[in-house]
PDB file of C-alpha atoms in Angstrom:
ATOM      1  CA  UNK A   1     -35.718 -91.974 127.492  1.00 57.00           C
ATOM      2  CA  UNK A   2     -35.405 -94.828 129.922  1.00 68.00           C
ATOM      3  CA  UNK A   3     -37.427 -94.276 133.080  1.00 84.00           C
ATOM      4  CA  UNK A   4     -34.868 -96.072 135.215  1.00 88.00           C
ATOM      5  CA  UNK A   5     -31.791 -94.849 133.336  1.00 87.00           C
ATOM      6  CA  UNK A   6     -32.586 -91.164 133.746  1.00 89.00           C
ATOM      7  CA  UNK A   7     -32.842 -91.320 137.561  1.00 93.00           C
ATOM      8  CA  UNK A   8     -29.756 -90.017 139.379  1.00 93.00           C
ATOM      9  CA  UNK A   9     -27.847 -92.273 141.776  1.00 94.00           C
ATOM     10  CA  UNK A  10     -27.264 -90.690 145.187  1.00 94.00           C
ATOM     11  CA  UNK A  11     -23.824 -91.477 146.618  1.00 94.00           C
ATOM     12  CA  UNK A  12     -23.918 -91.721 150.441  1.00 94.00           C
ATOM     13  CA  UNK A  13     -21.204 -90.354 152.720  1.00 92.00           C
ATOM     14  CA  UNK A  14     -18.220 -92.659 153.086  1.00 92.00           C
ATOM     15  CA  UNK A  15     -18.485 -93.966 149.516  1.00 94.00           C
ATOM     16  CA  UNK A  16     -15.874 -92.846 146.972  1.00 94.00           C
ATOM     17  CA  UNK A  17     -16.591 -93.131 143.233  1.00 94.00           C
ATOM     18  CA  UNK A  18     -13.783 -92.866 140.659  1.00 94.00           C
ATOM     19  CA  UNK A  19     -14.468 -92.565 136.945  1.00 92.00           C
ATOM     20  CA  UNK A  20     -11.485 -93.432 134.726  1.00 90.00           C
ATOM     21  CA  UNK A  21     -12.226 -93.680 131.035  1.00 86.00           C
ATOM     22  CA  UNK A  22     -14.831 -96.381 130.559  1.00 88.00           C
ATOM     23  CA  UNK A  23     -14.384 -97.951 134.001  1.00 93.00           C
ATOM     24  CA  UNK A  24     -15.965 -97.076 137.314  1.00 95.00           C
ATOM     25  CA  UNK A  25     -14.609 -97.940 140.768  1.00 95.00           C
ATOM     26  CA  UNK A  26     -16.770 -97.687 143.890  1.00 96.00           C
ATOM     27  CA  UNK A  27     -15.013 -97.857 147.262  1.00 96.00           C
ATOM     28  CA  UNK A  28     -16.902 -97.906 150.529  1.00 95.00           C
ATOM     29  CA  UNK A  29     -16.716 -99.244 154.073  1.00 95.00           C
ATOM     30  CA  UNK A  30     -17.576-102.790 152.885  1.00 94.00           C
ATOM     31  CA  UNK A  31     -15.043-102.971 150.046  1.00 93.00           C
ATOM     32  CA  UNK A  32     -14.147-102.067 146.467  1.00 95.00           C
ATOM     33  CA  UNK A  33     -16.056-102.889 143.258  1.00 95.00           C
ATOM     34  CA  UNK A  34     -14.936-102.267 139.657  1.00 95.00           C
ATOM     35  CA  UNK A  35     -16.935-102.416 136.435  1.00 95.00           C
ATOM     36  CA  UNK A  36     -16.410-101.600 132.750  1.00 95.00           C
ATOM     37  CA  UNK A  37     -19.160 -99.281 131.490  1.00 93.00           C
ATOM     38  CA  UNK A  38     -20.457-100.049 127.953  1.00 90.00           C
ATOM     39  CA  UNK A  39     -18.713 -97.926 125.301  1.00 88.00           C
ATOM     40  CA  UNK A  40     -21.733 -95.771 124.333  1.00 88.00           C
ATOM     41  CA  UNK A  41     -22.666 -94.868 127.930  1.00 91.00           C
ATOM     42  CA  UNK A  42     -21.453 -91.751 129.681  1.00 92.00           C
ATOM     43  CA  UNK A  43     -21.371 -91.587 133.494  1.00 93.00           C
ATOM     44  CA  UNK A  44     -20.977 -88.159 135.087  1.00 92.00           C
ATOM     45  CA  UNK A  45     -20.717 -87.122 138.722  1.00 92.00           C
ATOM     46  CA  UNK A  46     -22.058 -83.843 140.047  1.00 90.00           C
ATOM     47  CA  UNK A  47     -21.988 -83.072 143.773  1.00 89.00           C
ATOM     48  CA  UNK A  48     -22.977 -86.390 145.387  1.00 91.00           C
ATOM     49  CA  UNK A  49     -24.970 -87.932 142.536  1.00 94.00           C
ATOM     50  CA  UNK A  50     -24.180 -89.962 139.430  1.00 94.00           C
ATOM     51  CA  UNK A  51     -26.078 -89.748 136.151  1.00 93.00           C
ATOM     52  CA  UNK A  52     -25.962 -92.157 133.227  1.00 93.00           C
ATOM     53  CA  UNK A  53     -26.490 -90.899 129.663  1.00 92.00           C
ATOM     54  CA  UNK A  54     -26.424 -92.808 126.406  1.00 91.00           C
ATOM     55  CA  UNK A  55     -24.486 -91.369 123.487  1.00 90.00           C
ATOM     56  CA  UNK A  56     -26.420 -93.135 120.730  1.00 89.00           C
ATOM     57  CA  UNK A  57     -30.094 -93.938 120.374  1.00 88.00           C
ATOM     58  CA  UNK A  58     -29.711 -97.443 118.961  1.00 89.00           C
ATOM     59  CA  UNK A  59     -31.941-100.206 120.265  1.00 90.00           C
ATOM     60  CA  UNK A  60     -29.055-101.953 122.039  1.00 89.00           C
ATOM     61  CA  UNK A  61     -28.018 -98.763 123.849  1.00 90.00           C
ATOM     62  CA  UNK A  62     -31.608 -97.998 124.849  1.00 89.00           C
ATOM     63  CA  UNK A  63     -31.742-101.462 126.393  1.00 88.00           C
ATOM     64  CA  UNK A  64     -28.441-100.993 128.231  1.00 92.00           C
ATOM     65  CA  UNK A  65     -29.311 -97.563 129.626  1.00 92.00           C
ATOM     66  CA  UNK A  66     -31.427 -98.759 132.549  1.00 92.00           C
ATOM     67  CA  UNK A  67     -29.248-101.807 133.087  1.00 94.00           C
ATOM     68  CA  UNK A  68     -26.109 -99.673 133.386  1.00 94.00           C
ATOM     69  CA  UNK A  69     -27.768 -97.378 135.902  1.00 94.00           C
ATOM     70  CA  UNK A  70     -29.033-100.349 137.963  1.00 95.00           C
ATOM     71  CA  UNK A  71     -25.625-102.037 138.032  1.00 96.00           C
ATOM     72  CA  UNK A  72     -23.919 -98.841 139.214  1.00 96.00           C
ATOM     73  CA  UNK A  73     -26.632 -98.281 141.864  1.00 96.00           C
ATOM     74  CA  UNK A  74     -26.122-101.867 143.083  1.00 96.00           C
ATOM     75  CA  UNK A  75     -22.370-101.236 143.301  1.00 96.00           C
ATOM     76  CA  UNK A  76     -22.937 -98.127 145.451  1.00 96.00           C
ATOM     77  CA  UNK A  77     -25.355 -99.986 147.735  1.00 96.00           C
ATOM     78  CA  UNK A  78     -23.051-103.004 148.018  1.00 95.00           C
ATOM     79  CA  UNK A  79     -19.995-100.915 148.889  1.00 95.00           C
ATOM     80  CA  UNK A  80     -21.919 -98.954 151.514  1.00 95.00           C
ATOM     81  CA  UNK A  81     -24.191-101.489 153.283  1.00 95.00           C
ATOM     82  CA  UNK A  82     -23.687-104.821 151.472  1.00 95.00           C
ATOM     83  CA  UNK A  83     -26.153-107.537 150.502  1.00 97.00           C
ATOM     84  CA  UNK A  84     -27.377-110.707 152.126  1.00 96.00           C
ATOM     85  CA  UNK A  85     -29.432-113.669 150.965  1.00 97.00           C
ATOM     86  CA  UNK A  86     -31.139-116.201 153.240  1.00 97.00           C
ATOM     87  CA  UNK A  87     -31.682-119.854 152.355  1.00 97.00           C
ATOM     88  CA  UNK A  88     -33.865-122.339 154.241  1.00 96.00           C
ATOM     89  CA  UNK A  89     -32.961-126.014 154.494  1.00 96.00           C
ATOM     90  CA  UNK A  90     -36.017-128.225 154.984  1.00 95.00           C
ATOM     91  CA  UNK A  91     -36.105-131.957 155.523  1.00 93.00           C
ATOM     92  CA  UNK A  92     -35.522-134.470 158.278  1.00 94.00           C
ATOM     93  CA  UNK A  93     -31.783-134.624 158.950  1.00 93.00           C
ATOM     94  CA  UNK A  94     -30.995-131.878 156.419  1.00 95.00           C
ATOM     95  CA  UNK A  95     -28.483-129.357 157.755  1.00 95.00           C
ATOM     96  CA  UNK A  96     -25.464-127.232 156.897  1.00 96.00           C
ATOM     97  CA  UNK A  97     -22.197-126.380 158.613  1.00 96.00           C
ATOM     98  CA  UNK A  98     -19.673-123.684 157.786  1.00 96.00           C
ATOM     99  CA  UNK A  99     -16.040-124.789 158.057  1.00 95.00           C
ATOM    100  CA  UNK A 100     -13.560-122.142 157.045  1.00 91.00           C
ATOM    101  CA  UNK A 101     -14.155-121.175 153.425  1.00 94.00           C
ATOM    102  CA  UNK A 102     -16.624-123.946 152.592  1.00 96.00           C
ATOM    103  CA  UNK A 103     -20.103-125.109 153.520  1.00 97.00           C
ATOM    104  CA  UNK A 104     -20.760-128.775 154.233  1.00 97.00           C
ATOM    105  CA  UNK A 105     -24.331-129.897 153.514  1.00 96.00           C
ATOM    106  CA  UNK A 106     -26.078-133.028 154.736  1.00 95.00           C
ATOM    107  CA  UNK A 107     -29.058-133.067 152.377  1.00 94.00           C
ATOM    108  CA  UNK A 108     -30.162-136.661 151.902  1.00 93.00           C
ATOM    109  CA  UNK A 109     -27.353-137.987 149.739  1.00 94.00           C
ATOM    110  CA  UNK A 110     -25.152-140.900 150.804  1.00 96.00           C
ATOM    111  CA  UNK A 111     -22.297-138.436 151.314  1.00 96.00           C
ATOM    112  CA  UNK A 112     -21.831-134.908 152.625  1.00 96.00           C
ATOM    113  CA  UNK A 113     -21.749-132.241 149.914  1.00 96.00           C
ATOM    114  CA  UNK A 114     -18.971-129.635 150.149  1.00 97.00           C
ATOM    115  CA  UNK A 115     -19.573-126.238 148.573  1.00 97.00           C
ATOM    116  CA  UNK A 116     -16.534-123.896 148.344  1.00 97.00           C
ATOM    117  CA  UNK A 117     -17.346-120.216 148.813  1.00 97.00           C
ATOM    118  CA  UNK A 118     -15.885-117.754 146.289  1.00 96.00           C
ATOM    119  CA  UNK A 119     -13.799-114.804 147.461  1.00 93.00           C
ATOM    120  CA  UNK A 120     -15.920-111.960 148.788  1.00 92.00           C
ATOM    121  CA  UNK A 121     -18.763-114.145 150.079  1.00 95.00           C
ATOM    122  CA  UNK A 122     -19.196-115.141 153.721  1.00 96.00           C
ATOM    123  CA  UNK A 123     -21.727-117.554 155.195  1.00 96.00           C
ATOM    124  CA  UNK A 124     -23.311-118.118 158.593  1.00 96.00           C
ATOM    125  CA  UNK A 125     -25.603-120.869 159.841  1.00 96.00           C
ATOM    126  CA  UNK A 126     -28.081-120.532 162.728  1.00 95.00           C
ATOM    127  CA  UNK A 127     -28.045-122.768 165.814  1.00 95.00           C
ATOM    128  CA  UNK A 128     -30.493-125.272 164.334  1.00 93.00           C
ATOM    129  CA  UNK A 129     -28.318-125.477 161.185  1.00 92.00           C
ATOM    130  CA  UNK A 130     -31.307-124.940 158.880  1.00 93.00           C
ATOM    131  CA  UNK A 131     -31.004-121.213 158.007  1.00 96.00           C
ATOM    132  CA  UNK A 132     -28.040-120.195 155.863  1.00 96.00           C
ATOM    133  CA  UNK A 133     -27.138-116.498 155.506  1.00 97.00           C
ATOM    134  CA  UNK A 134     -24.883-115.426 152.624  1.00 97.00           C
ATOM    135  CA  UNK A 135     -23.279-111.973 152.826  1.00 97.00           C
ATOM    136  CA  UNK A 136     -21.181-109.942 150.403  1.00 96.00           C
ATOM    137  CA  UNK A 137     -20.902-106.703 148.461  1.00 96.00           C
ATOM    138  CA  UNK A 138     -21.530-107.936 144.900  1.00 96.00           C
ATOM    139  CA  UNK A 139     -25.274-108.425 144.297  1.00 96.00           C
ATOM    140  CA  UNK A 140     -24.774-110.542 141.176  1.00 96.00           C
ATOM    141  CA  UNK A 141     -22.279-112.861 142.899  1.00 96.00           C
ATOM    142  CA  UNK A 142     -24.532-113.298 145.960  1.00 97.00           C
ATOM    143  CA  UNK A 143     -27.450-114.268 143.718  1.00 96.00           C
ATOM    144  CA  UNK A 144     -25.346-116.695 141.679  1.00 97.00           C
ATOM    145  CA  UNK A 145     -23.912-118.412 144.763  1.00 97.00           C
ATOM    146  CA  UNK A 146     -27.416-118.704 146.274  1.00 97.00           C
ATOM    147  CA  UNK A 147     -28.723-120.226 143.025  1.00 97.00           C
ATOM    148  CA  UNK A 148     -25.812-122.706 142.910  1.00 97.00           C
ATOM    149  CA  UNK A 149     -26.467-123.760 146.519  1.00 97.00           C
ATOM    150  CA  UNK A 150     -30.191-124.135 145.829  1.00 97.00           C
ATOM    151  CA  UNK A 151     -29.403-126.345 142.812  1.00 97.00           C
ATOM    152  CA  UNK A 152     -27.631-128.867 145.085  1.00 96.00           C
ATOM    153  CA  UNK A 153     -31.066-130.020 146.308  1.00 96.00           C
ATOM    154  CA  UNK A 154     -33.973-128.003 144.878  1.00 96.00           C
ATOM    155  CA  UNK A 155     -37.282-128.219 146.779  1.00 95.00           C
ATOM    156  CA  UNK A 156     -39.202-131.437 146.178  1.00 94.00           C
ATOM    157  CA  UNK A 157     -42.656-130.832 144.693  1.00 93.00           C
ATOM    158  CA  UNK A 158     -44.273-133.606 146.745  1.00 93.00           C
ATOM    159  CA  UNK A 159     -42.913-133.106 150.267  1.00 93.00           C
ATOM    160  CA  UNK A 160     -41.178-129.712 150.024  1.00 92.00           C
ATOM    161  CA  UNK A 161     -37.797-131.060 151.181  1.00 95.00           C
ATOM    162  CA  UNK A 162     -34.683-129.322 149.925  1.00 96.00           C
ATOM    163  CA  UNK A 163     -32.975-125.940 149.869  1.00 96.00           C
ATOM    164  CA  UNK A 164     -35.119-122.891 149.100  1.00 96.00           C
ATOM    165  CA  UNK A 165     -34.875-119.122 149.328  1.00 96.00           C
ATOM    166  CA  UNK A 166     -36.382-117.537 152.415  1.00 95.00           C
ATOM    167  CA  UNK A 167     -40.052-116.840 151.780  1.00 92.00           C
ATOM    168  CA  UNK A 168     -40.160-118.965 148.608  1.00 93.00           C
ATOM    169  CA  UNK A 169     -43.511-120.724 148.314  1.00 94.00           C
ATOM    170  CA  UNK A 170     -43.587-124.189 146.774  1.00 93.00           C
ATOM    171  CA  UNK A 171     -46.950-125.460 145.573  1.00 94.00           C
ATOM    172  CA  UNK A 172     -47.033-129.099 146.648  1.00 93.00           C
ATOM    173  CA  UNK A 173     -48.555-131.777 144.433  1.00 91.00           C
ATOM    174  CA  UNK A 174     -50.765-134.571 145.676  1.00 88.00           C
ATOM    175  CA  UNK A 175     -49.170-138.004 145.676  1.00 83.00           C
ATOM    176  CA  UNK A 176     -50.588-141.236 144.255  1.00 84.00           C
ATOM    177  CA  UNK A 177     -53.355-141.336 146.868  1.00 77.00           C
ATOM    178  CA  UNK A 178     -54.577-137.941 145.656  1.00 58.00           C
ATOM    179  CA  UNK A 179     -55.349-139.193 142.132  1.00 59.00           C
ATOM    180  CA  UNK A 180     -58.939-140.121 141.356  1.00 60.00           C
TER     181      UNK A 180
END
């Protein structure tokens, strides 16, 4: 039995979970999330907790057991309190601005880079314009948007300039003068 898959998911107050066939809908104060549960997984609700059980013991279903439970737990957390991801912008003259539904980056190219935000994601920039905060209810979408933004200018391995996740450590290499 999966160690993660067998754990129950506690549903906090203010969050409504609806099970209809093979789909699950989680509605909370932050919004609504829907997901199609794999066909050999059974999700049941008792009192204020959800449990995930697999109907077959095939290798694929054993692998999906914990994943299904984690996705549903992330949906409950996202609908109740939401998720956020912080990105740091490092480099002389590097900055970001939020204008409506897009982010405009000045990150060392000859032109400003515009990044459109998908529906359900909001962004804020601090006063110095070097800390970007992404907020939303879908954990997977937040992570994908953060990865796409980071790929616009990944951290340089020599000077450390670029866009990185908050707390990400980049091991810097020595330049030509460091070779012996």
